[in-house]
Coordinates of C-alpha atoms in Angstrom, one line a residue:
M8 CA 65.0 -5.3 45.3
K9 CA 67.4 -5.5 42.4
R10 CA 67.0 -8.9 41.0
I11 CA 70.1 -8.7 38.9
R12 CA 72.1 -8.3 42.1
L13 CA 70.2 -10.4 44.6
W14 CA 71.9 -13.7 45.4
L15 CA 72.4 -16.3 48.0
A16 CA 74.9 -18.3 49.8
M17 CA 75.7 -19.7 53.3
I18 CA 77.7 -21.9 56.5
M19 CA 80.4 -24.6 58.5
G20 CA 82.8 -24.5 56.0
I21 CA 82.9 -23.9 56.5
A22 CA 87.6 -21.8 52.4
G23 CA 88.3 -20.6 48.8
G24 CA 88.6 -19.5 45.3
M25 CA 86.7 -22.3 46.0
M26 CA 87.2 -25.3 43.9
G27 CA 88.3 -28.1 46.1
Y28 CA 90.0 -26.7 49.1
A29 CA 91.5 -23.6 47.6
V30 CA 91.8 -20.6 49.9
L31 CA 90.7 -17.1 49.3
A32 CA 93.8 -15.1 50.1
H33 CA 92.3 -12.1 51.9
A34 CA 89.5 -13.7 53.9
K35 CA 90.3 -13.7 57.6
S36 CA 88.1 -14.6 60.5
T37 CA 88.0 -12.7 63.8
P38 CA 87.5 -14.0 67.3
P39 CA 83.9 -14.8 68.2
S40 CA 81.9 -12.9 70.8
T41 CA 81.5 -14.2 74.4
A42 CA 77.8 -14.9 73.6
M43 CA 78.7 -17.1 70.7
I44 CA 81.2 -19.1 72.8
E45 CA 78.7 -19.5 75.6
A46 CA 76.1 -20.8 73.1
L47 CA 78.5 -23.8 72.4
P48 CA 78.3 -26.9 74.6
A49 CA 81.0 -27.4 77.2
L50 CA 83.1 -30.3 76.0
S51 CA 85.2 -32.3 78.4
G52 CA 87.8 -35.0 78.4
D53 CA 90.9 -35.4 76.2
M54 CA 91.4 -34.3 72.6
I55 CA 89.6 -30.9 73.0
W56 CA 90.9 -28.6 70.4
T57 CA 91.2 -24.8 70.7
P58 CA 90.6 -23.0 67.4
D59 CA 93.1 -20.5 66.0
Y60 CA 90.6 -18.1 64.4
S61 CA 93.3 -16.0 62.8
A62 CA 94.3 -19.0 60.7
S63 CA 90.8 -20.3 60.0
Q64 CA 88.2 -19.5 57.3
L65 CA 84.5 -20.1 56.6
Q66 CA 83.4 -19.4 53.1
F67 CA 80.5 -19.9 50.6
Q68 CA 80.3 -20.2 46.9
A69 CA 77.2 -19.8 44.7
T70 CA 76.3 -19.1 41.1
H71 CA 74.4 -16.0 39.9
I72 CA 73.3 -16.0 36.2
G73 CA 76.1 -18.3 35.3
E74 CA 78.8 -16.5 37.3
V75 CA 80.4 -18.3 40.2
F76 CA 81.6 -16.2 43.1
T77 CA 82.7 -16.5 46.7
G78 CA 82.0 -14.8 50.0
D79 CA 82.8 -15.5 53.6
F80 CA 81.7 -15.3 57.2
S81 CA 84.4 -13.5 59.3
R82 CA 83.0 -14.5 62.7
F83 CA 82.2 -18.0 64.0
A84 CA 82.7 -20.0 67.1
V85 CA 83.8 -23.7 67.1
A86 CA 83.9 -26.4 69.8
V87 CA 85.7 -29.6 68.8
K88 CA 86.5 -32.8 70.5
L89 CA 88.1 -35.1 68.0
D90 CA 90.3 -38.2 68.5
P91 CA 91.0 -39.9 65.1
D92 CA 91.5 -43.1 67.1
N93 CA 88.3 -42.8 69.1
L94 CA 85.7 -41.2 66.9
G95 CA 82.8 -42.5 68.9
D96 CA 83.5 -39.8 71.6
S97 CA 84.0 -37.0 69.1
A98 CA 81.9 -33.9 68.4
V99 CA 81.9 -30.7 66.5
H100 CA 79.7 -27.7 67.2
V101 CA 79.7 -24.4 65.2
V102 CA 77.9 -21.1 65.8
I103 CA 78.0 -18.7 62.8
D104 CA 77.4 -14.9 63.1
M105 CA 75.3 -14.3 60.0
T106 CA 75.8 -10.6 60.3
S107 CA 79.5 -11.1 59.6
F108 CA 79.0 -12.3 56.0
D109 CA 80.6 -10.5 53.0
A110 CA 79.5 -11.4 49.5
K111 CA 82.2 -9.0 48.0
D112 CA 79.6 -6.8 46.4
E113 CA 77.7 -3.8 48.0
D114 CA 74.3 -4.6 46.5
R115 CA 74.6 -8.3 47.3
N116 CA 75.5 -7.5 50.9
A117 CA 72.5 -5.2 51.2
N118 CA 70.1 -7.7 49.7
L119 CA 71.3 -10.9 51.5
A120 CA 70.7 -9.2 54.8
E121 CA 67.0 -9.0 54.1
P122 CA 64.3 -11.3 55.5
A123 CA 63.9 -13.3 52.2
W124 CA 67.5 -14.3 52.4
F125 CA 69.7 -14.4 55.5
N126 CA 67.3 -12.4 57.7
I127 CA 70.1 -11.3 59.9
I128 CA 67.8 -9.3 62.2
G129 CA 65.4 -12.1 62.8
H130 CA 68.0 -14.9 62.8
P131 CA 71.5 -13.5 63.5
Y132 CA 73.0 -16.9 64.1
A133 CA 73.3 -20.2 62.2
R134 CA 74.7 -23.3 63.7
Y135 CA 76.0 -26.8 62.9
D136 CA 76.1 -29.7 65.4
S137 CA 77.5 -33.2 64.9
T138 CA 78.3 -36.0 67.3
D139 CA 78.4 -38.6 64.5
I140 CA 81.9 -38.5 62.9
K141 CA 83.3 -41.4 61.0
K142 CA 86.1 -42.3 58.6
S143 CA 85.2 -42.1 55.0
A144 CA 86.1 -44.6 52.3
T145 CA 89.0 -42.4 51.2
G146 CA 90.5 -42.3 54.7
D147 CA 89.3 -38.8 55.5
F148 CA 86.3 -38.0 57.7
I149 CA 82.6 -37.4 57.5
A150 CA 80.6 -35.5 60.1
R151 CA 76.9 -36.2 60.0
G152 CA 75.0 -33.4 61.8
M153 CA 72.2 -30.8 61.7
L154 CA 72.6 -27.4 60.1
S155 CA 70.2 -24.6 61.2
I156 CA 69.7 -21.5 59.2
K157 CA 66.9 -19.0 59.8
G158 CA 65.5 -21.4 62.3
I159 CA 65.2 -24.2 59.7
E160 CA 67.1 -27.4 60.6
R161 CA 68.2 -29.9 58.1
P162 CA 70.7 -32.9 58.1
V163 CA 74.0 -32.1 56.5
D164 CA 77.0 -34.3 55.9
L165 CA 80.4 -32.5 56.1
A166 CA 83.4 -34.2 54.5
F167 CA 86.8 -33.1 55.8
S168 CA 90.5 -34.0 55.8
L169 CA 92.6 -33.7 59.0
D170 CA 96.3 -33.1 59.3
V171 CA 97.6 -33.6 62.9
D172 CA 101.1 -32.6 63.8
G173 CA 101.6 -33.2 67.6
K174 CA 99.4 -30.6 69.3
N175 CA 98.6 -28.8 66.1
A176 CA 95.9 -29.7 63.6
V177 CA 94.4 -28.3 60.4
A178 CA 91.0 -29.6 59.1
M179 CA 89.7 -28.6 55.7
G180 CA 86.3 -29.6 54.4
K181 CA 83.3 -28.8 52.4
T182 CA 79.7 -29.6 51.7
V183 CA 76.9 -28.6 49.3
I184 CA 73.5 -27.5 50.5
A185 CA 70.4 -26.5 48.5
R186 CA 69.2 -23.0 49.3
T187 CA 65.6 -24.3 48.8
A188 CA 66.0 -26.4 51.9
F189 CA 66.4 -23.3 54.1
K190 CA 64.0 -21.0 52.2
L191 CA 66.8 -18.7 51.1
G192 CA 65.3 -16.5 48.4
T193 CA 62.7 -19.1 47.4
E194 CA 59.7 -17.2 48.8
T195 CA 60.2 -14.4 46.2
D196 CA 58.9 -14.7 42.7
D197 CA 62.2 -13.9 41.1
F198 CA 64.3 -16.5 42.9
A199 CA 62.0 -19.4 43.4
T200 CA 63.7 -21.0 40.4
E201 CA 67.2 -21.2 39.2
D202 CA 66.8 -18.6 36.5
W203 CA 68.9 -16.1 38.4
V204 CA 70.5 -18.0 41.3
A205 CA 71.4 -21.7 41.2
F206 CA 70.0 -23.8 44.0
P207 CA 73.3 -25.5 45.1
V208 CA 75.6 -23.5 47.5
E209 CA 79.0 -24.8 48.4
I210 CA 80.2 -24.2 52.0
S211 CA 83.9 -24.8 52.7
F212 CA 86.2 -24.2 55.7
T213 CA 89.7 -24.3 57.0
L214 CA 90.0 -24.8 60.8
A215 CA 93.4 -24.5 62.5
A216 CA 93.5 -25.6 66.1
T217 CA 95.8 -26.6 69.0
R218 CA 95.5 -28.6 72.2

């Protein structure tokens, strides 16, 4: 394994050049598989949003020997029930196809697929689930949920903004996780520290939806 190339990053969001909510121009998502959709809970009632995957993005950003770079996941499935006026009945669920990642570098892609990192054969899917969504102090929103990567589940807060225009909506958000929490690269001698790859990984997303 080439340690000068090996690197990590993740999840929901899941957008960017990626400081703030900047969008990486050429990253486009594709519709999820039937199996991914069926893995989501069936939400009912009002304010169910249907994702527009062609206008949505899920991206990650990490730092490798001082260089910040961005990758993306092109395939993910989302189930959302969100009423800004009734957050107590809101929920967001995301299934991410880990095999759809692209770290924008051939060697990184080869290495990230390995068991020490994403382990896409043993754990082809990651997921995020939240039924605890509240307004933040800034007037935006925070989803408090559980993120599962490689079968390891950890609590993750996801901050996001929401722009609703009639039956159309766009949510943009981000969070930062520690790769150590999900044993991403940490069980190798070279990457157990931050000498080569920093521990923090930013995940950001843009989700367009209609109802």
